[in-house]
XYZ file of C-alpha atoms in Angstrom:
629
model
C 0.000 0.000 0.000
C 1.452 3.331 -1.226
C 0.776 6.221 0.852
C 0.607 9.775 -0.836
C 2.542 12.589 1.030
C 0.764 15.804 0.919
C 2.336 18.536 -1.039
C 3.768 21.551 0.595
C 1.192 23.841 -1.345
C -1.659 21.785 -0.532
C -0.489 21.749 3.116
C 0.064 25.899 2.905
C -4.265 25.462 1.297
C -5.281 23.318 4.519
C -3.657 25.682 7.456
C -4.972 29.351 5.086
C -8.419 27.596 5.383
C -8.125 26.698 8.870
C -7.259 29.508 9.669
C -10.443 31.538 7.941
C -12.385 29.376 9.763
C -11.039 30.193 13.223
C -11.398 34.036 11.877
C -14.798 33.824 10.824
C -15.619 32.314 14.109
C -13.414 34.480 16.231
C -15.577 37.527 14.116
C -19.027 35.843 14.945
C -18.477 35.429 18.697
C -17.583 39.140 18.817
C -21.018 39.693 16.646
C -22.613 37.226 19.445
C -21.091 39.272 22.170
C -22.403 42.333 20.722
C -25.983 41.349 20.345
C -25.651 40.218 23.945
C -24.756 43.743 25.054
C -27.212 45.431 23.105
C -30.194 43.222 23.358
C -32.593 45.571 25.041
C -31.766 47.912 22.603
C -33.164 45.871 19.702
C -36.267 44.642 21.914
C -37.234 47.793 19.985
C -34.607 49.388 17.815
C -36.452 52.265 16.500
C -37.406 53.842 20.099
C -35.087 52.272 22.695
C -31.888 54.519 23.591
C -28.783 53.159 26.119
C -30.095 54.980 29.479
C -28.591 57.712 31.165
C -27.628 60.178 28.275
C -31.171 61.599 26.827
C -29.868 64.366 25.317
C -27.152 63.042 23.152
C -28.905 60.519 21.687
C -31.681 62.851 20.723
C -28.683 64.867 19.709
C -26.751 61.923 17.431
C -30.353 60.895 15.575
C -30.803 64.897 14.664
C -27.330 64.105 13.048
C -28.120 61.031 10.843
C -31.517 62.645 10.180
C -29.728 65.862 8.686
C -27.254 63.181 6.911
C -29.958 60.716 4.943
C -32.580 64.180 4.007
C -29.327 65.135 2.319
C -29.084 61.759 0.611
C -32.722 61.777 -0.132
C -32.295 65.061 -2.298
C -29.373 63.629 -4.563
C -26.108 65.412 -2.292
C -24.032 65.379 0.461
C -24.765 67.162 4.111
C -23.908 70.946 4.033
C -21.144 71.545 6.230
C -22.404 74.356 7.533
C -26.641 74.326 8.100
C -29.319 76.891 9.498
C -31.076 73.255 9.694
C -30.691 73.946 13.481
C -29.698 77.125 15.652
C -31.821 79.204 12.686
C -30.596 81.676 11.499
C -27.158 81.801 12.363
C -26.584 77.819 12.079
C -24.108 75.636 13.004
C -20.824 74.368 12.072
C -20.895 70.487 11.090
C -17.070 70.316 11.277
C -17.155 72.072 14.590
C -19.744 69.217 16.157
C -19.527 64.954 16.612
C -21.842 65.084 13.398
C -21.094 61.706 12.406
C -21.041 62.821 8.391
C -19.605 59.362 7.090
C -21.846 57.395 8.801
C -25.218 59.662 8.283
C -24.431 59.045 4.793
C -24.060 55.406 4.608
C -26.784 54.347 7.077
C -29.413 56.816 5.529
C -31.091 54.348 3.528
C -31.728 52.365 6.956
C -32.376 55.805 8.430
C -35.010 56.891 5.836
C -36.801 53.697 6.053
C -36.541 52.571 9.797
C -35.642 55.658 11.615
C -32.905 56.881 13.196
C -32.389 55.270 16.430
C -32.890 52.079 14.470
C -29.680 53.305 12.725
C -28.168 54.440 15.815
C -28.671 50.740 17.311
C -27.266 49.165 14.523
C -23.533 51.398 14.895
C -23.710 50.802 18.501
C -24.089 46.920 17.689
C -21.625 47.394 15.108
C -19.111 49.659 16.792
C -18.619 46.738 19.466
C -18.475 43.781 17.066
C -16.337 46.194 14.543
C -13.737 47.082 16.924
C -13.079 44.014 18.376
C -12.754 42.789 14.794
C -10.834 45.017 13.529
C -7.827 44.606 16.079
C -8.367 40.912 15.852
C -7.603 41.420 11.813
C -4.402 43.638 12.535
C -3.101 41.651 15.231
C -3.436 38.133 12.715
C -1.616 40.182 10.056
C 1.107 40.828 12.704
C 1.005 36.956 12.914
C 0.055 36.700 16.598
C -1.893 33.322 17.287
C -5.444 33.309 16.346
C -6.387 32.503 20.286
C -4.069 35.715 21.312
C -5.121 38.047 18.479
C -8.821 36.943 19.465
C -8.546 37.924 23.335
C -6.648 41.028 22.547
C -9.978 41.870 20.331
C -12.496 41.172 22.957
C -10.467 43.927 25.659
C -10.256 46.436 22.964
C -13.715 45.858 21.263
C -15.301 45.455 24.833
C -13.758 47.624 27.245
C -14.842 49.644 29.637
C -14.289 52.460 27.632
C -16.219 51.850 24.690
C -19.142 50.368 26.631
C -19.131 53.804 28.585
C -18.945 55.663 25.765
C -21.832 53.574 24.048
C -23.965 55.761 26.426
C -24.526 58.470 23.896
C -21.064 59.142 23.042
C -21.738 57.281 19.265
C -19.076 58.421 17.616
C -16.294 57.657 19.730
C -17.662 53.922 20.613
C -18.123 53.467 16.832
C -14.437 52.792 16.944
C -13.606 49.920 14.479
C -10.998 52.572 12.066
C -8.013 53.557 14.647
C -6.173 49.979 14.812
C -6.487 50.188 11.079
C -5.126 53.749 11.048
C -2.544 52.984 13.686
C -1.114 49.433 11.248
C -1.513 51.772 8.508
C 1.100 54.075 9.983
C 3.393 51.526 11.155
C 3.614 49.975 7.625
C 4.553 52.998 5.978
C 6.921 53.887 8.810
C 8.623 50.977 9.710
C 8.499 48.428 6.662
C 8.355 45.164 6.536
C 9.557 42.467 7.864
C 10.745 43.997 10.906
C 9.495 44.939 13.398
C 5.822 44.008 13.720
C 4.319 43.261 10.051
C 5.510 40.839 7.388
C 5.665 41.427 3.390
C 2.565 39.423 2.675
C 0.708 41.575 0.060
C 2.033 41.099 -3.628
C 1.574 44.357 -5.750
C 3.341 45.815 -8.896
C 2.200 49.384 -6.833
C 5.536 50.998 -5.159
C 5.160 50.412 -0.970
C 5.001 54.189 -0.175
C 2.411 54.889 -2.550
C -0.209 52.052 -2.062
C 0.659 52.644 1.673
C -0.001 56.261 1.651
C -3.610 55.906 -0.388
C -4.554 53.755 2.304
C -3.082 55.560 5.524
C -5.107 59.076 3.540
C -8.455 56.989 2.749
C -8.851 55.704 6.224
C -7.900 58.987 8.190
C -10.121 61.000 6.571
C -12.920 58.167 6.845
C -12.273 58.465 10.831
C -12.336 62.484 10.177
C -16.001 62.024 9.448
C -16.915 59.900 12.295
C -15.140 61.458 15.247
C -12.500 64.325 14.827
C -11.256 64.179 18.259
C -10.929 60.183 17.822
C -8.839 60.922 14.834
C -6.378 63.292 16.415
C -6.283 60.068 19.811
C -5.331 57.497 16.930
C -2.620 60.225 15.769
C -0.914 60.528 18.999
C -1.025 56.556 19.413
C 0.544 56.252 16.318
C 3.157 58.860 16.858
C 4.073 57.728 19.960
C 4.412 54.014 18.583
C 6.649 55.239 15.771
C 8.855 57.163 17.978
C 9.185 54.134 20.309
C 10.265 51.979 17.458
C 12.306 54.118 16.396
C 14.231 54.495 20.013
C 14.713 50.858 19.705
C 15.982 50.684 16.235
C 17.578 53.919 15.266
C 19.868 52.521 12.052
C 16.799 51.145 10.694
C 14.744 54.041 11.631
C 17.208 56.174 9.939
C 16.925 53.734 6.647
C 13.393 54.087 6.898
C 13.202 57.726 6.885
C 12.455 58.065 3.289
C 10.414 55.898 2.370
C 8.236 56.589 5.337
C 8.180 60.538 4.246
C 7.312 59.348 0.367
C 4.426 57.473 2.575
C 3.349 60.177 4.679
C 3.557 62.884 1.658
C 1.310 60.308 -0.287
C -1.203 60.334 2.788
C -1.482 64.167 3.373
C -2.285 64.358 -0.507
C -5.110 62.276 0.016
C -6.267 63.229 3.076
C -6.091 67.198 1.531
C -7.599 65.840 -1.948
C -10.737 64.394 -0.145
C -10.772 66.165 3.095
C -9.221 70.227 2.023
C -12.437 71.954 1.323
C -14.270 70.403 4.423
C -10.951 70.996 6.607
C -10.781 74.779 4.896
C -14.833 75.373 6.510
C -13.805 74.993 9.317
C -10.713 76.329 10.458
C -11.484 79.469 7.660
C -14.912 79.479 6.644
C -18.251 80.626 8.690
C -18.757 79.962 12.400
C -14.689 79.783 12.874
C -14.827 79.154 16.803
C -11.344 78.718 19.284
C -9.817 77.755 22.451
C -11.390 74.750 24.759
C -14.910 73.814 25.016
C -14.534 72.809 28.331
C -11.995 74.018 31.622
C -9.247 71.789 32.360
C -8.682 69.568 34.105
C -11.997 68.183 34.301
C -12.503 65.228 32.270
C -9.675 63.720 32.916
C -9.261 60.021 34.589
C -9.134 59.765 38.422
C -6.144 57.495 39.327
C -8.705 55.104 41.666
C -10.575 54.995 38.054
C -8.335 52.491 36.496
C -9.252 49.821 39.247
C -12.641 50.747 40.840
C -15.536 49.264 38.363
C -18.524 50.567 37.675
C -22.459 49.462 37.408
C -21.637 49.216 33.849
C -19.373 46.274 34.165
C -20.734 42.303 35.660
C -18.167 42.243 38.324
C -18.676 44.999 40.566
C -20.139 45.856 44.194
C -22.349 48.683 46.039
C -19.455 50.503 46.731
C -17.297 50.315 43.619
C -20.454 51.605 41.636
C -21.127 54.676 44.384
C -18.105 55.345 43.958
C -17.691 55.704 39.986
C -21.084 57.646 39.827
C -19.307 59.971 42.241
C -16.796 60.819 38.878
C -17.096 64.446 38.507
C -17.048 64.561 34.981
C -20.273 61.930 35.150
C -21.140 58.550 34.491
C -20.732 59.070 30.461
C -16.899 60.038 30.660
C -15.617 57.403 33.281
C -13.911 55.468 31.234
C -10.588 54.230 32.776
C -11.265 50.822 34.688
C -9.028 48.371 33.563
C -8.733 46.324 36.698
C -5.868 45.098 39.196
C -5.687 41.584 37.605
C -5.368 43.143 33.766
C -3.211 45.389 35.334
C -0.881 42.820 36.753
C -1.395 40.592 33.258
C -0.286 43.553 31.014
C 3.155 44.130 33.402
C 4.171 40.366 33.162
C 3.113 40.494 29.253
C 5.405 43.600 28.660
C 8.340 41.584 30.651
C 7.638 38.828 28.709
C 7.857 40.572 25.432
C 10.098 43.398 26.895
C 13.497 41.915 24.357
C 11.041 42.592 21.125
C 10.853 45.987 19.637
C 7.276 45.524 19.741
C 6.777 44.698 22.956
C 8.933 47.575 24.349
C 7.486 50.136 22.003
C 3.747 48.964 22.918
C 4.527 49.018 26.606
C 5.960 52.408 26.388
C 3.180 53.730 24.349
C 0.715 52.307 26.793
C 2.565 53.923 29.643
C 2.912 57.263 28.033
C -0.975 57.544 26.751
C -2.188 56.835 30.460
C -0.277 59.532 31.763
C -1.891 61.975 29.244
C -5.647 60.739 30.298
C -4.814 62.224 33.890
C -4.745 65.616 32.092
C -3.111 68.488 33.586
C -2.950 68.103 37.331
C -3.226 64.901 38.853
C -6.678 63.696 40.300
C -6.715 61.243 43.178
C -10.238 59.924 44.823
C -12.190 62.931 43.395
C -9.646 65.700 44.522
C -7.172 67.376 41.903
C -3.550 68.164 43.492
C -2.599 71.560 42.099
C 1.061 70.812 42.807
C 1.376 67.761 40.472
C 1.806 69.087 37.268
C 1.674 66.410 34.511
C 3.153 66.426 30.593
C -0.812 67.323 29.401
C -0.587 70.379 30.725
C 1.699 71.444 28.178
C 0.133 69.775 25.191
C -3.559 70.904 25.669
C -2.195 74.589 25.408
C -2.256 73.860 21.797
C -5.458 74.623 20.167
C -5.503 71.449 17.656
C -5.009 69.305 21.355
C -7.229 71.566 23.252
C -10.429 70.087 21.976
C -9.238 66.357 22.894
C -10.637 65.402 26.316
C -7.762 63.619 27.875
C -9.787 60.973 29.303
C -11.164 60.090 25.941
C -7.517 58.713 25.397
C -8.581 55.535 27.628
C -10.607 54.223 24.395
C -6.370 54.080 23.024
C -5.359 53.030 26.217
C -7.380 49.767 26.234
C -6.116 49.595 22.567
C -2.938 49.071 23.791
C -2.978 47.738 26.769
C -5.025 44.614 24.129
C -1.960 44.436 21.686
C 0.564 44.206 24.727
C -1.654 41.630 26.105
C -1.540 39.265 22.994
C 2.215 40.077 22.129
C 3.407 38.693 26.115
C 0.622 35.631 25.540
C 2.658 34.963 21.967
C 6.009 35.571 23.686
C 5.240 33.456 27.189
C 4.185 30.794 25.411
C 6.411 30.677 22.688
C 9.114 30.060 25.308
C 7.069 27.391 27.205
C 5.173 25.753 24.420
C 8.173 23.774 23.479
C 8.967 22.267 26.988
C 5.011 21.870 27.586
C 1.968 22.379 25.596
C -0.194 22.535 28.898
C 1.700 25.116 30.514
C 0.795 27.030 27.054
C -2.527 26.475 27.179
C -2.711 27.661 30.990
C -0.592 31.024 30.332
C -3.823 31.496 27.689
C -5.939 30.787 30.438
C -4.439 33.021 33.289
C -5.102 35.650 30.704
C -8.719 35.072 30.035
C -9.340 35.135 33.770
C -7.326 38.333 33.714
C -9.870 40.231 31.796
C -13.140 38.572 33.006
C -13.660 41.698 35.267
C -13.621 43.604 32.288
C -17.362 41.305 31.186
C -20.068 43.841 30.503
C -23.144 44.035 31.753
C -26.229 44.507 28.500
C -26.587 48.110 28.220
C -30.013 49.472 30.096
C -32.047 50.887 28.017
C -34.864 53.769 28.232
C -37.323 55.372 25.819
C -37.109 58.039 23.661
C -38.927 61.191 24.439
C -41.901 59.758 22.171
C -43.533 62.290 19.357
C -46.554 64.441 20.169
C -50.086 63.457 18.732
C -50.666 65.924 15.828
C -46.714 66.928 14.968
C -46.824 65.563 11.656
C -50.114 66.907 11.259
C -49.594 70.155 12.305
C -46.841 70.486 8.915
C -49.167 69.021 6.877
C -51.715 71.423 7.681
C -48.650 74.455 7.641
C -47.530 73.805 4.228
C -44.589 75.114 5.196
C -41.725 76.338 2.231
C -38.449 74.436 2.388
C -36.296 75.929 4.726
C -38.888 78.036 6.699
C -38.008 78.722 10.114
C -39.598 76.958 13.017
C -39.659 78.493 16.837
C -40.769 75.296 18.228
C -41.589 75.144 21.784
C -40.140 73.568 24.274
C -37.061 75.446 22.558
C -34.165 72.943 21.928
C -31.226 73.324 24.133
C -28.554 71.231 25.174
C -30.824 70.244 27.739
C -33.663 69.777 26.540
C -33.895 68.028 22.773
C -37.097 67.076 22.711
C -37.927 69.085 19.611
C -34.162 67.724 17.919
C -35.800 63.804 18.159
C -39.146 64.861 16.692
C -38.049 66.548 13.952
C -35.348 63.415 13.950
C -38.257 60.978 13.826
C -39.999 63.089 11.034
C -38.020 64.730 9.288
C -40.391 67.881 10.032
C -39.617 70.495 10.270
C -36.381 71.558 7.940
C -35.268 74.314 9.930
C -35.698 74.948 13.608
C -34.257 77.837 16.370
C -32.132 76.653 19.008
C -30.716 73.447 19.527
C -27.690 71.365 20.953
C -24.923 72.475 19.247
C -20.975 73.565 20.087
C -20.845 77.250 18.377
C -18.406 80.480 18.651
C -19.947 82.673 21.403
C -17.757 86.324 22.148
C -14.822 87.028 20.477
C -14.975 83.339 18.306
C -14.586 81.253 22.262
C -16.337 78.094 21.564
C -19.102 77.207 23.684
C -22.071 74.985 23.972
C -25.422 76.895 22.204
C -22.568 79.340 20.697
C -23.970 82.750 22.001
C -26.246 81.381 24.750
C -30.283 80.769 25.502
C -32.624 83.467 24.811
C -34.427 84.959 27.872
C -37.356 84.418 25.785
C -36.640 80.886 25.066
C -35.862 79.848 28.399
C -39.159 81.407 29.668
C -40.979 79.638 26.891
C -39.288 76.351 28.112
C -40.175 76.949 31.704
C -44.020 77.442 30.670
C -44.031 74.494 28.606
C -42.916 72.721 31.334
C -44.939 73.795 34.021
C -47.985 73.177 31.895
C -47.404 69.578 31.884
C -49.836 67.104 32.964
C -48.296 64.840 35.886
C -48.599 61.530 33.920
C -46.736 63.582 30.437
C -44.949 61.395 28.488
C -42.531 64.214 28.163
C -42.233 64.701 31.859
C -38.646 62.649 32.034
C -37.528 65.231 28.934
C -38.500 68.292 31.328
C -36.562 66.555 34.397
C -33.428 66.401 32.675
C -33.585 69.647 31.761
C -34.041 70.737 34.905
C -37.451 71.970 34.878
C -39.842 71.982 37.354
C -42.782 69.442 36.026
C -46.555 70.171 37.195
C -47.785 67.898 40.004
C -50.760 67.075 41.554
C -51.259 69.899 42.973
C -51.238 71.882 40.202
C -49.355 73.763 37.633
C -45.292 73.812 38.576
C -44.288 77.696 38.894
C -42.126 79.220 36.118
C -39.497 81.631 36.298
C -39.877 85.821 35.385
C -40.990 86.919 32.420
C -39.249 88.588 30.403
C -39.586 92.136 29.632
C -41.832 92.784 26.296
C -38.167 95.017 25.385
C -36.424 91.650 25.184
C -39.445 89.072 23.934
C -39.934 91.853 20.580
C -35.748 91.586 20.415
C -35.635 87.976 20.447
C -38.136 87.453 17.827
C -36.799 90.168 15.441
C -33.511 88.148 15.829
C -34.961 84.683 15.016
C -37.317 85.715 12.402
C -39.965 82.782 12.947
C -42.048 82.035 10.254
C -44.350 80.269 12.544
C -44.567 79.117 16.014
C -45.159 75.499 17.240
C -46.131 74.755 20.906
C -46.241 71.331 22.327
C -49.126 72.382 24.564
C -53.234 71.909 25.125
C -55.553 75.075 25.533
C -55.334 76.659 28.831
C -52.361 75.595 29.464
C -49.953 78.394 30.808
C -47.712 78.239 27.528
C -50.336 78.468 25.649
C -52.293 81.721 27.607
C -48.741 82.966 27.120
C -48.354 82.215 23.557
C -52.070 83.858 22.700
C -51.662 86.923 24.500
C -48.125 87.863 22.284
C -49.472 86.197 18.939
C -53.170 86.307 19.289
C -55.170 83.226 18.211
C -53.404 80.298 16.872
C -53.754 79.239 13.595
C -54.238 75.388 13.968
C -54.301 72.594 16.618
C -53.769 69.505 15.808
C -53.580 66.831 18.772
C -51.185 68.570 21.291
C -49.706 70.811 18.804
C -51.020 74.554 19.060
C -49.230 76.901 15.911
C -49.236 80.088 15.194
C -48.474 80.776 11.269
C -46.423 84.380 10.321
C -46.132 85.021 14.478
C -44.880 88.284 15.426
C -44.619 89.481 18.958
C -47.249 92.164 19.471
């Protein structure tokens, strides 16, 4: 009997589609995991929203609302749009207006809704992530099992489940390990020191390189600005570690990597220029921070006190992160004392690789910059501890990067470190003793089960008002004619931002949540401030409400007192007729729309300055051409 030896290239076939396999199945788990996390979510997709941050998500469906009515009429988004804060506008460029995505997902958008839309990058921003450093890690040939854990942290982590809680745009993270291998191709080359030559192309390195490194950059541009500029300094830092470690070949590297770069920046200015160019020189040009220092940045006791949000945690752990003064949606440190202690022994492990050194350094280096300025120690900043951000946010490109935003690249790497000691531990034991391999894997795994999320609570959305679409129908309204809608939208109170989200009516509204120049071009949140007169209207509306409203929980987190059985809630001093007949010659309303029932004290208010309205529809009152009397 003759027995037929496999050839080498059939051999090469079998491990490739092995290998796919594991990949594919690595890639559904994470899809598995995701569905897990996001289950109550999709209980009912097109009005469920993760609890705790109303107003964003109200804010982020106004977004991919603006995005698909854009797509419906043949074009792209307007960068800058009187679509909100009529009639001065807003700034796209200058808000998390999630451009790339609003255009893809408007068909879903446009025929399920927004939050449907929303749901499905939530879903995908875990699953994406966690895929996406899985796929760079296997092209840096660490072992599927490695690669896959390292994906899970990343994809996972506390960070992006925090920041899942509204923040859409930076938990949609699935681009910035691409970016980041991107980078490290073009600047340090292949084979050494952490990618191989494994794509065959007639195109010259630098050049395919750099189309890539431009394409995906600007791709993240449009998703999350201040995400993009967190992947830059990851990157940077990386490269300069590398570098440290290898300066001859650094040095060899240097042109090619500048060809590469040069080849990027054209890109990046040849698709991104003219948007880049609106902002930082076209309308609504706004400086300096948004917010003081020193403020959202990570509490030390952050990286190992969990929160609610997270399976393993206790009474006091959870008190104690909703105690964060920057709130619940920005603490995003936690990594835990047993990853903690994993990532040390997987940087020793790996510390004789370039890799592993540059990794650990990076990882170091980035934490330091998420305590911000001064350092903050069980809710109390020490003045006297001056840290390296200090000097960095002074710049104005850094200023708008929240330093403890940079724990979303500080779970990053603290993931690749993680799979490079697994790789390098076991690559050392594996040959004396498979089962001291497999339980090196395993002391890892338990390592990161206090990073296991909990499935995202979920709330409702601040649901529409019988007789809004209605009320349009009956208005007729032009394109573009300008709405004073009532409750007026502010950044606390977006009511009005998800119904016209959920509608599409109307196209242009005053107010809104929006980051704007206020005095002298200092960016601030509703640019020049709230109208007296809008506030007062907001108040009314408010204290008109019955005490079983469905818009009551809008009204609370605003801040508003809500009506009760006793009666009408009071509101706050009217103001003078001097300022109501300023405030509407500055907005120029073409008609007024109150969320409101006759005899109700917004609408007594509302009659007595416009006289009768001109229809009701439901619990819509509007007044058509209104013009303070």
């Amino acid at each position: 009997m003759v027995t037929q030896t496999p050839a080498i290239g059939d051999s090469t076939d079998l491990r490739d589609q092995a290998a796919r396999r594991a990949g594919l199945a690595v890639i559904g788990c994470y899809l598995l995991g995701a569905l897990l996390v996001t289950w109550r979510l999709w209980a009912d997709p097109a009005s469920r929203i993760p609890a705790g941050n109303l107003t964003d998500a109200d804010l982020f469906a106004w977004y991919l609302r603006y995005a698909a009515a854009a797509v419906s009429h043949g074009r792209l988004p307007d960068l800058v749009t009187s679509a909100m804060n009529a009639p001065a506008g807003v700034s796209m460029m200058w808000n998390t207006s999630l451009l790339l995505p609003g255009v893809l997902l408007a068909p879903v958008t446009l025929a399920l809704g927004p939050q449907v839309s929303l749901t499905f990058m939530t879903t995908a921003g875990f699953a994406g992530s966690a895929a996406a450093l899985f796929w760079v890690l296997r092209r840096w040939q660490v072992r599927t099992s490695a690669a896959a854990l390292a994906g899970a942290v990343y994809g996972f982590s506390p960070a992006l489940l925090t920041s899942a809680i509204g923040h859409y745009n930076l938990q949609l993270a699935i681009l910035p390990p691409l970016i980041v291998d991107a980078g490290l191709r073009i600047a340090c080359g292949a084979p050494e020191p952490l990618v191989t030559r494994r794509w065959a192309s007639r195109v010259p390195a630098p050049l395919r390189g750099g189309i890539w490194l431009g394409v995906l950059v600007v791709a993240e541009l449009f998703v999350s600005e201040e995400l993009a500029l967190i992947t830059a300094i990851t990157g940077l830092l990386l490269v300069a570690a590398l570098a440290a470690s290898r300066p001859r070949i650094a040095l060899r590297r240097l042109g090619p990597a500048a060809a590469g770069v040069a080849v990027a920046a054209s890109v990046g200015l040849a698709l991104a220029g003219h948007a880049l160019w609106t902002q930082f020189h076209g309308g609504l040009v706004q400086h300096g921070p948004l917010f003081p220092p020193d403020y959202y940045v990570n509490d030390v006791t952050g990286f190992v006190t969990p929160s609610s949000y997270l399976l393993l945690h206790t009474a006091g752990t959870a008190a104690t992160a909703a105690r964060y003064q920057g709130g619940a949606t920005e603490y995003l440190a936690y990594l835990g004392w047993p990853l903690i202690i994993a990532v040390v022994l997987a940087a020793v492990a790996c510390w004789t690789r370039p890799a592993g050194r540059a990794v650990a350094v990076t990882l170091v280096v980035l934490g330091v910059f998420s305590l911000g300025g001064h350092l903050l120690n069980g809710g109390t900043t020490d003045p006297a501890v001056t840290l390296p951000w200090h000097w960095l946010e002074e710049h104005q490109l850094l200023s708008s990067v929240l330093p403890d935003r940079l724990s979303i690249a500080v779970d990053g790497a603290a993931a690749v470190l993680l799979a490079l000691g697994i790789d390098a531990a076991r690559a050392r034991i594996v040959p004396a003793s498979r089962g001291a391999g497999r339980l090196v894997l395993a002391a890892a795994v338990l390592a990161c089960v206090p990073l296991v999320p909990r499935p995202l609570a979920a709330a409702s959305a601040t649901p529409l008002p019988s007789g809004w679409s209605a009320t349009f129908a009956a208005l007729r309204l032009p394109a573009g004619a300008r709405v004073l809608a009532v409750p007026v939208p502010t950044n606390l109170l977006t009511a009005v931002m998800r119904w016209q989200a959920d509608t599409g009516q109307p196209d242009s509204i005053i107010g809104g949540y929006f980051i704007g120049p206020g005095a002298g071009g200092q960016a601030y949140l509703n640019g020049t401030g709230v109208r007296p007169t809008a506030w007062y209207l907001d108040q009314l509306w408010a204290a008109g409400l019955r005490p079983a409203s469905p818009f009551a929980t809008a009204a609370l987190t605003a801040g508003l007192p809500v009506a009760g059985p006793g009666g009408p809630a009071p509101a706050g001093r009217a103001p003078s007729m001097t300022q109501v007949r300023a405030d509407f010659a500055y907005w120029r309303p073409d008609v007024v729309v109150a969320v409101t029932r006759v005899g109700a004290p917004l609408c007594r208010y509302l009659t007595g300055l416009l006289g009768p309205p001109t229809t009701q529809n439901g619990d819509v009152i509007a007044w058509l051409r209104a013009k303070a009397r």
